[in-house]
PDB file of C-alpha atoms in Angstrom:
ATOM      1  CA  MET U  28     -46.491  28.625 -33.011  1.00  0.00           C
ATOM      2  CA  ALA U  29     -47.282  27.159 -29.852  1.00  0.00           C
ATOM      3  CA  PRO U  30     -43.915  25.010 -29.540  1.00  0.00           C
ATOM      4  CA  ASN U  31     -42.247  28.019 -30.587  1.00  0.00           C
ATOM      5  CA  PHE U  32     -43.485  29.511 -27.479  1.00  0.00           C
ATOM      6  CA  VAL U  33     -43.261  26.784 -25.211  1.00  0.00           C
ATOM      7  CA  ARG U  34     -39.406  26.025 -25.813  1.00  0.00           C
ATOM      8  CA  SER U  35     -38.976  30.095 -25.721  1.00  0.00           C
ATOM      9  CA  LEU U  36     -40.566  29.854 -22.047  1.00  0.00           C
ATOM     10  CA  LEU U  37     -37.930  26.790 -21.666  1.00  0.00           C
ATOM     11  CA  LEU U  38     -35.121  28.768 -22.352  1.00  0.00           C
ATOM     12  CA  LEU U  39     -35.793  31.318 -20.705  1.00  0.00           C
ATOM     13  CA  PHE U  40     -36.121  29.380 -17.247  1.00  0.00           C
ATOM     14  CA  PHE U  41     -33.128  27.172 -18.130  1.00  0.00           C
ATOM     15  CA  ILE U  42     -30.634  29.612 -18.993  1.00  0.00           C
ATOM     16  CA  PRO U  43     -30.652  31.434 -15.473  1.00  0.00           C
ATOM     17  CA  ILE U  44     -30.835  27.571 -13.913  1.00  0.00           C
ATOM     18  CA  SER U  45     -28.405  26.364 -16.141  1.00  0.00           C
ATOM     19  CA  GLY U  46     -25.672  29.548 -14.368  1.00  0.00           C
ATOM     20  CA  ILE U  47     -26.743  29.351 -10.985  1.00  0.00           C
ATOM     21  CA  CYS U  48     -25.809  25.432 -11.096  1.00  0.00           C
ATOM     22  CA  GLN U  49     -22.836  26.281 -12.467  1.00  0.00           C
ATOM     23  CA  ASN U  50     -21.553  28.102  -9.493  1.00  0.00           C
ATOM     24  CA  ILE U  51     -22.544  25.873  -7.504  1.00  0.00           C
ATOM     25  CA  ILE U  52     -19.924  23.322  -5.381  1.00  0.00           C
ATOM     26  CA  PHE U  53     -19.969  20.639  -3.337  1.00  0.00           C
ATOM     27  CA  GLY U  54     -17.106  19.727  -1.171  1.00  0.00           C
ATOM     28  CA  ILE U  55     -16.010  16.715   1.180  1.00  0.00           C
ATOM     29  CA  GLU U  56     -14.287  17.956   4.796  1.00  0.00           C
ATOM     30  CA  THR U  57     -12.210  16.143   7.346  1.00  0.00           C
ATOM     31  CA  LYS U  58     -11.421  17.491  10.759  1.00  0.00           C
ATOM     32  CA  TYR U  59      -9.392  17.378  13.905  1.00  0.00           C
ATOM     33  CA  ASN U  60     -11.202  19.254  16.097  1.00  0.00           C
ATOM     34  CA  PHE U  61      -8.771  20.457  19.839  1.00  0.00           C
ATOM     35  CA  PRO U  62     -11.051  21.480  22.880  1.00  0.00           C
ATOM     36  CA  ILE U  63     -10.001  24.135  24.794  1.00  0.00           C
ATOM     37  CA  ASN U  64     -10.324  25.711  28.462  1.00  0.00           C
ATOM     38  CA  ASP U  65     -12.838  25.048  30.039  1.00  0.00           C
ATOM     39  CA  PHE U  66     -14.188  22.469  27.509  1.00  0.00           C
ATOM     40  CA  LYS U  67     -11.270  20.366  27.477  1.00  0.00           C
ATOM     41  CA  GLU U  68     -11.325  19.500  30.979  1.00  0.00           C
ATOM     42  CA  LYS U  69     -15.286  18.962  31.341  1.00  0.00           C
ATOM     43  CA  LEU U  70     -15.464  17.074  28.072  1.00  0.00           C
ATOM     44  CA  GLN U  71     -12.522  14.522  28.877  1.00  0.00           C
ATOM     45  CA  ALA U  72     -10.933  14.357  25.256  1.00  0.00           C
ATOM     46  CA  ASN U  73      -7.701  15.698  24.200  1.00  0.00           C
ATOM     47  CA  SER U  74      -8.919  15.567  20.338  1.00  0.00           C
ATOM     48  CA  PHE U  75     -11.773  13.957  18.275  1.00  0.00           C
ATOM     49  CA  PRO U  76     -12.162  13.698  14.229  1.00  0.00           C
ATOM     50  CA  GLU U  77     -15.145  14.843  12.139  1.00  0.00           C
ATOM     51  CA  ILE U  78     -16.145  14.539   8.594  1.00  0.00           C
ATOM     52  CA  ALA U  79     -18.730  16.540   7.099  1.00  0.00           C
ATOM     53  CA  GLY U  80     -20.305  17.309   3.829  1.00  0.00           C
ATOM     54  CA  SER U  81     -20.789  21.057   2.430  1.00  0.00           C
ATOM     55  CA  VAL U  82     -22.452  23.046  -0.652  1.00  0.00           C
ATOM     56  CA  TYR U  83     -22.224  25.945  -1.316  1.00  0.00           C
ATOM     57  CA  TYR U  84     -22.616  29.079  -4.347  1.00  0.00           C
ATOM     58  CA  GLU U  85     -19.675  30.963  -5.632  1.00  0.00           C
ATOM     59  CA  PHE U  86     -21.229  34.535  -6.687  1.00  0.00           C
ATOM     60  CA  PRO U  87     -19.925  35.534 -10.142  1.00  0.00           C
ATOM     61  CA  SER U  88     -19.196  38.769  -9.878  1.00  0.00           C
ATOM     62  CA  LEU U  89     -17.994  38.879  -6.314  1.00  0.00           C
ATOM     63  CA  PRO U  90     -14.943  37.346  -4.277  1.00  0.00           C
ATOM     64  CA  VAL U  91     -17.797  35.737  -2.283  1.00  0.00           C
ATOM     65  CA  ALA U  92     -19.577  32.162  -1.480  1.00  0.00           C
ATOM     66  CA  ALA U  93     -21.867  30.986   0.610  1.00  0.00           C
ATOM     67  CA  GLY U  94     -23.219  27.309   1.752  1.00  0.00           C
ATOM     68  CA  LEU U  95     -24.304  25.565   3.966  1.00  0.00           C
ATOM     69  CA  SER U  96     -22.238  22.222   6.118  1.00  0.00           C
ATOM     70  CA  VAL U  97     -23.157  19.112   7.953  1.00  0.00           C
ATOM     71  CA  GLY U  98     -20.793  17.460  10.173  1.00  0.00           C
ATOM     72  CA  TYR U  99     -20.648  14.517  12.082  1.00  0.00           C
ATOM     73  CA  GLY U 100     -18.006  13.311  14.859  1.00  0.00           C
ATOM     74  CA  ILE U 101     -17.635  11.077  17.805  1.00  0.00           C
ATOM     75  CA  TYR U 102     -15.969  12.641  20.823  1.00  0.00           C
ATOM     76  CA  GLY U 103     -16.068   9.591  23.058  1.00  0.00           C
ATOM     77  CA  SER U 104     -16.415   5.906  23.105  1.00  0.00           C
ATOM     78  CA  LEU U 105     -16.694   3.259  26.119  1.00  0.00           C
ATOM     79  CA  LEU U 106     -17.363  -0.256  26.229  1.00  0.00           C
ATOM     80  CA  GLU U 107     -18.694  -1.996  29.790  1.00  0.00           C
ATOM     81  CA  LYS U 108     -18.764  -5.831  30.458  1.00  0.00           C
ATOM     82  CA  ARG U 109     -21.109  -5.487  33.247  1.00  0.00           C
ATOM     83  CA  ASP U 110     -23.724  -8.831  34.558  1.00  0.00           C
ATOM     84  CA  ASP U 111     -25.802  -6.384  36.457  1.00  0.00           C
ATOM     85  CA  LEU U 112     -27.861  -4.794  33.746  1.00  0.00           C
ATOM     86  CA  TYR U 113     -30.897  -6.914  34.762  1.00  0.00           C
ATOM     87  CA  ASP U 114     -32.470  -8.776  37.521  1.00  0.00           C
ATOM     88  CA  GLY U 115     -32.264 -12.377  38.245  1.00  0.00           C
ATOM     89  CA  ASP U 116     -29.921 -12.298  34.421  1.00  0.00           C
ATOM     90  CA  PRO U 117     -26.488 -12.844  36.099  1.00  0.00           C
ATOM     91  CA  GLU U 118     -25.073 -13.167  32.252  1.00  0.00           C
ATOM     92  CA  VAL U 119     -22.219 -11.173  31.273  1.00  0.00           C
ATOM     93  CA  LEU U 120     -23.558  -8.029  28.783  1.00  0.00           C
ATOM     94  CA  ARG U 121     -21.477  -5.844  26.624  1.00  0.00           C
ATOM     95  CA  LEU U 122     -23.148  -1.913  27.049  1.00  0.00           C
ATOM     96  CA  ARG U 123     -21.352  -0.070  24.758  1.00  0.00           C
ATOM     97  CA  ARG U 124     -21.860   4.403  24.823  1.00  0.00           C
ATOM     98  CA  ASN U 125     -21.417   6.551  22.121  1.00  0.00           C
ATOM     99  CA  SER U 126     -20.817  10.140  22.659  1.00  0.00           C
ATOM    100  CA  ASN U 127     -21.106  12.279  19.370  1.00  0.00           C
ATOM    101  CA  ILE U 128     -21.406  15.904  17.939  1.00  0.00           C
ATOM    102  CA  LEU U 129     -23.464  17.082  15.227  1.00  0.00           C
ATOM    103  CA  ASN U 130     -22.539  20.596  13.326  1.00  0.00           C
ATOM    104  CA  ILE U 131     -25.075  22.269  11.141  1.00  0.00           C
ATOM    105  CA  LYS U 132     -23.370  26.103   9.914  1.00  0.00           C
ATOM    106  CA  ALA U 133     -24.110  27.975   7.498  1.00  0.00           C
ATOM    107  CA  HIS U 134     -21.085  29.514   5.904  1.00  0.00           C
ATOM    108  CA  TYR U 135     -20.263  32.762   4.215  1.00  0.00           C
ATOM    109  CA  LYS U 136     -16.646  32.821   2.471  1.00  0.00           C
ATOM    110  CA  HIS U 137     -14.835  35.735   1.187  1.00  0.00           C
ATOM    111  CA  TYR U 138     -11.665  35.461  -0.849  1.00  0.00           C
ATOM    112  CA  LEU U 139      -9.189  38.061  -0.026  1.00  0.00           C
ATOM    113  CA  PRO U 140      -8.206  40.301  -3.013  1.00  0.00           C
ATOM    114  CA  TRP U 141      -4.518  40.415  -2.075  1.00  0.00           C
ATOM    115  CA  VAL U 142      -3.489  37.143  -2.674  1.00  0.00           C
ATOM    116  CA  LYS U 143      -3.242  35.625  -6.509  1.00  0.00           C
ATOM    117  CA  MET U 144      -5.894  34.005  -7.372  1.00  0.00           C
ATOM    118  CA  ASP U 145      -8.079  34.844  -4.525  1.00  0.00           C
ATOM    119  CA  ARG U 146      -6.792  31.703  -2.891  1.00  0.00           C
ATOM    120  CA  LEU U 147      -6.786  32.748   0.499  1.00  0.00           C
ATOM    121  CA  PHE U 148      -9.875  33.171   2.109  1.00  0.00           C
ATOM    122  CA  ILE U 149     -11.724  34.129   5.639  1.00  0.00           C
ATOM    123  CA  ASP U 150     -14.741  31.513   6.601  1.00  0.00           C
ATOM    124  CA  ALA U 151     -17.507  32.961   8.701  1.00  0.00           C
ATOM    125  CA  GLN U 152     -19.815  30.115  10.116  1.00  0.00           C
ATOM    126  CA  ILE U 153     -22.886  30.105  12.504  1.00  0.00           C
ATOM    127  CA  GLY U 154     -25.509  27.414  13.509  1.00  0.00           C
ATOM    128  CA  ALA U 155     -26.031  25.143  15.437  1.00  0.00           C
ATOM    129  CA  SER U 156     -24.464  21.889  17.536  1.00  0.00           C
ATOM    130  CA  ASN U 157     -25.883  19.423  18.915  1.00  0.00           C
ATOM    131  CA  LEU U 158     -23.680  16.295  21.574  1.00  0.00           C
ATOM    132  CA  TYR U 159     -25.520  13.675  22.346  1.00  0.00           C
ATOM    133  CA  THR U 160     -25.152   9.869  23.842  1.00  0.00           C
ATOM    134  CA  ARG U 161     -26.406   6.612  22.526  1.00  0.00           C
ATOM    135  CA  TYR U 162     -26.184   3.194  24.593  1.00  0.00           C
ATOM    136  CA  MET U 163     -26.308  -0.091  23.602  1.00  0.00           C
ATOM    137  CA  ILE U 164     -26.703  -3.346  25.305  1.00  0.00           C
ATOM    138  CA  ARG U 165     -25.952  -6.685  23.508  1.00  0.00           C
ATOM    139  CA  GLU U 166     -24.784 -10.171  24.651  1.00  0.00           C
ATOM    140  CA  THR U 167     -22.189 -10.670  22.060  1.00  0.00           C
ATOM    141  CA  MET U 168     -20.550  -8.100  20.011  1.00  0.00           C
ATOM    142  CA  LEU U 169     -22.567 -10.064  16.654  1.00  0.00           C
ATOM    143  CA  SER U 170     -25.612 -10.559  18.471  1.00  0.00           C
ATOM    144  CA  GLY U 171     -28.983  -8.553  18.213  1.00  0.00           C
ATOM    145  CA  THR U 172     -29.875  -5.587  20.285  1.00  0.00           C
ATOM    146  CA  LEU U 173     -31.438  -6.464  23.542  1.00  0.00           C
ATOM    147  CA  GLU U 174     -31.943  -2.423  24.607  1.00  0.00           C
ATOM    148  CA  GLU U 175     -30.501   0.931  23.185  1.00  0.00           C
ATOM    149  CA  GLY U 176     -31.735   4.702  23.915  1.00  0.00           C
ATOM    150  CA  LEU U 177     -30.525   8.356  24.170  1.00  0.00           C
ATOM    151  CA  ASP U 178     -28.814   8.723  27.409  1.00  0.00           C
ATOM    152  CA  HIS U 179     -28.180  12.540  26.655  1.00  0.00           C
ATOM    153  CA  SER U 180     -28.903  15.081  23.856  1.00  0.00           C
ATOM    154  CA  ALA U 181     -28.447  18.985  23.838  1.00  0.00           C
ATOM    155  CA  PHE U 182     -28.803  21.558  21.141  1.00  0.00           C
ATOM    156  CA  THR U 183     -26.642  24.789  21.491  1.00  0.00           C
ATOM    157  CA  MET U 184     -25.860  28.313  19.123  1.00  0.00           C
ATOM    158  CA  ALA U 185     -22.169  27.511  17.416  1.00  0.00           C
ATOM    159  CA  TYR U 186     -20.111  29.914  16.055  1.00  0.00           C
ATOM    160  CA  GLY U 187     -16.823  30.473  13.982  1.00  0.00           C
ATOM    161  CA  LEU U 188     -14.601  31.990  12.138  1.00  0.00           C
ATOM    162  CA  ALA U 189     -11.758  29.924   9.711  1.00  0.00           C
ATOM    163  CA  LEU U 190      -8.715  30.892   7.920  1.00  0.00           C
ATOM    164  CA  GLY U 191      -8.341  28.833   4.652  1.00  0.00           C
ATOM    165  CA  TYR U 192      -6.215  28.425   1.544  1.00  0.00           C
ATOM    166  CA  LYS U 193      -6.969  26.964  -1.352  1.00  0.00           C
ATOM    167  CA  LEU U 194      -5.312  24.875  -3.862  1.00  0.00           C
ATOM    168  CA  PRO U 195      -6.367  23.547  -7.312  1.00  0.00           C
ATOM    169  CA  ILE U 196      -5.938  19.655  -7.915  1.00  0.00           C
ATOM    170  CA  GLU U 197      -6.363  17.358 -11.172  1.00  0.00           C
ATOM    171  CA  PHE U 198      -9.647  15.422 -10.394  1.00  0.00           C
ATOM    172  CA  LYS U 199     -11.326  13.471 -13.332  1.00  0.00           C
ATOM    173  CA  GLY U 200     -10.797  16.708 -15.531  1.00  0.00           C
ATOM    174  CA  ASN U 201     -13.196  18.979 -13.222  1.00  0.00           C
ATOM    175  CA  ASP U 202     -11.920  22.523 -11.472  1.00  0.00           C
ATOM    176  CA  THR U 203     -11.187  20.333  -7.919  1.00  0.00           C
ATOM    177  CA  GLN U 204      -9.572  21.946  -4.814  1.00  0.00           C
ATOM    178  CA  LEU U 205      -7.943  21.161  -1.931  1.00  0.00           C
ATOM    179  CA  GLU U 206      -8.646  23.840   1.107  1.00  0.00           C
ATOM    180  CA  LEU U 207      -6.773  23.461   4.182  1.00  0.00           C
ATOM    181  CA  LYS U 208      -8.178  25.473   7.197  1.00  0.00           C
ATOM    182  CA  VAL U 209      -7.887  26.638  10.563  1.00  0.00           C
ATOM    183  CA  SER U 210     -10.660  27.883  12.503  1.00  0.00           C
ATOM    184  CA  TYR U 211     -11.873  28.342  15.711  1.00  0.00           C
ATOM    185  CA  ASN U 212     -15.175  27.428  17.199  1.00  0.00           C
ATOM    186  CA  ASN U 213     -17.025  28.631  20.008  1.00  0.00           C
ATOM    187  CA  SER U 214     -20.694  28.555  21.278  1.00  0.00           C
ATOM    188  CA  ALA U 215     -23.166  29.432  23.611  1.00  0.00           C
ATOM    189  CA  PRO U 216     -23.236  27.306  26.956  1.00  0.00           C
ATOM    190  CA  PHE U 217     -24.798  24.237  27.415  1.00  0.00           C
ATOM    191  CA  ARG U 218     -24.754  20.888  29.526  1.00  0.00           C
ATOM    192  CA  PHE U 219     -23.442  17.994  28.126  1.00  0.00           C
ATOM    193  CA  LEU U 220     -22.831  14.400  28.927  1.00  0.00           C
ATOM    194  CA  PRO U 221     -19.348  13.545  28.759  1.00  0.00           C
ATOM    195  CA  LYS U 222     -17.386  10.263  28.262  1.00  0.00           C
ATOM    196  CA  GLY U 223     -17.973   8.206  30.609  1.00  0.00           C
ATOM    197  CA  ALA U 224     -19.616  10.631  32.674  1.00  0.00           C
ATOM    198  CA  VAL U 225     -22.526   7.904  33.220  1.00  0.00           C
ATOM    199  CA  GLU U 226     -22.721   5.799  36.887  1.00  0.00           C
ATOM    200  CA  THR U 227     -24.845   2.442  37.253  1.00  0.00           C
ATOM    201  CA  THR U 228     -26.584   1.135  40.442  1.00  0.00           C
ATOM    202  CA  LYS U 229     -28.398  -1.909  41.141  1.00  0.00           C
ATOM    203  CA  SER U 230     -31.025  -2.267  43.901  1.00  0.00           C
ATOM    204  CA  PRO U 231     -31.888  -5.937  45.349  1.00  0.00           C
ATOM    205  CA  GLY U 232     -35.014  -7.011  42.734  1.00  0.00           C
ATOM    206  CA  GLU U 233     -34.998  -4.457  40.193  1.00  0.00           C
ATOM    207  CA  ASN U 234     -32.951  -3.824  36.768  1.00  0.00           C
ATOM    208  CA  ALA U 235     -30.049  -1.180  36.881  1.00  0.00           C
ATOM    209  CA  VAL U 236     -30.248   2.087  36.797  1.00  0.00           C
ATOM    210  CA  PHE U 237     -28.174   4.965  34.811  1.00  0.00           C
ATOM    211  CA  HIS U 238     -27.208   8.264  36.701  1.00  0.00           C
ATOM    212  CA  TYR U 239     -25.827  11.015  34.303  1.00  0.00           C
ATOM    213  CA  ASN U 240     -23.165  13.115  35.503  1.00  0.00           C
ATOM    214  CA  THR U 241     -23.451  15.933  32.952  1.00  0.00           C
ATOM    215  CA  GLN U 242     -21.501  19.659  32.831  1.00  0.00           C
ATOM    216  CA  ARG U 243     -21.687  22.983  31.580  1.00  0.00           C
ATOM    217  CA  SER U 244     -19.783  24.436  29.063  1.00  0.00           C
ATOM    218  CA  ASN U 245     -19.347  26.295  25.765  1.00  0.00           C
ATOM    219  CA  ILE U 246     -18.019  24.135  22.531  1.00  0.00           C
ATOM    220  CA  GLU U 247     -14.425  25.954  22.418  1.00  0.00           C
ATOM    221  CA  MET U 248     -12.240  24.623  20.079  1.00  0.00           C
ATOM    222  CA  VAL U 249      -9.491  24.855  17.672  1.00  0.00           C
ATOM    223  CA  GLN U 250     -10.201  22.548  14.783  1.00  0.00           C
ATOM    224  CA  ILE U 251      -8.041  22.053  11.503  1.00  0.00           C
ATOM    225  CA  ALA U 252      -9.844  21.281   8.496  1.00  0.00           C
ATOM    226  CA  ILE U 253      -9.022  19.606   4.840  1.00  0.00           C
ATOM    227  CA  ALA U 254     -11.801  19.691   2.509  1.00  0.00           C
ATOM    228  CA  VAL U 255     -11.980  18.397  -1.513  1.00  0.00           C
ATOM    229  CA  VAL U 256     -14.615  21.043  -3.552  1.00  0.00           C
ATOM    230  CA  GLY U 257     -15.613  21.160  -6.890  1.00  0.00           C
ATOM    231  CA  ILE U 258     -16.397  17.134  -6.774  1.00  0.00           C
TER     232      ILE U 258
END
């Protein structure tokens, strides 16, 4: 009798969990960001790419989905070959700086009922963005790192609103869909480091010193995205 009781308990837990899992979908998204207004002027970049992973839960009885996405992009990369980084070392070294953006956002997706098969949707987003710049000093492209570190890093609250359309595609027999989205993104104002906004000075008998020309703005962008969801 005990094994039957245990089996019944397992079924009670498994059935709801399996039902929930059937409504969870994963996605991979490629984005292209176009800074606008003050952010475009201060970022010194007309556009930059981003890649993101996402997970959504689609409510079975409602035209609604909720989820989370994590995206990463590089808005600038700069290589300098300098012989003045270290005192007493005239060797030419490679100073590479990468300027990155990390986005973590919660999503509320609502499918519009007046479009056949609920293919048109709006996607409201809120979360945080982190713009950070790292540097690395090496002798050659393939040699080990002599020095690396973080030039600047700052977080800000970010939000956005997107209009999207989904198309079914055949992929390994799964219910996979292609999503096309256009969104407007913004954030609270904060300070960030644009590409090429670091000056290097060197005093006699000392190593080089970095000086950071940060800018203050909000992250205002128009974004075009293509995602494969349901994989």
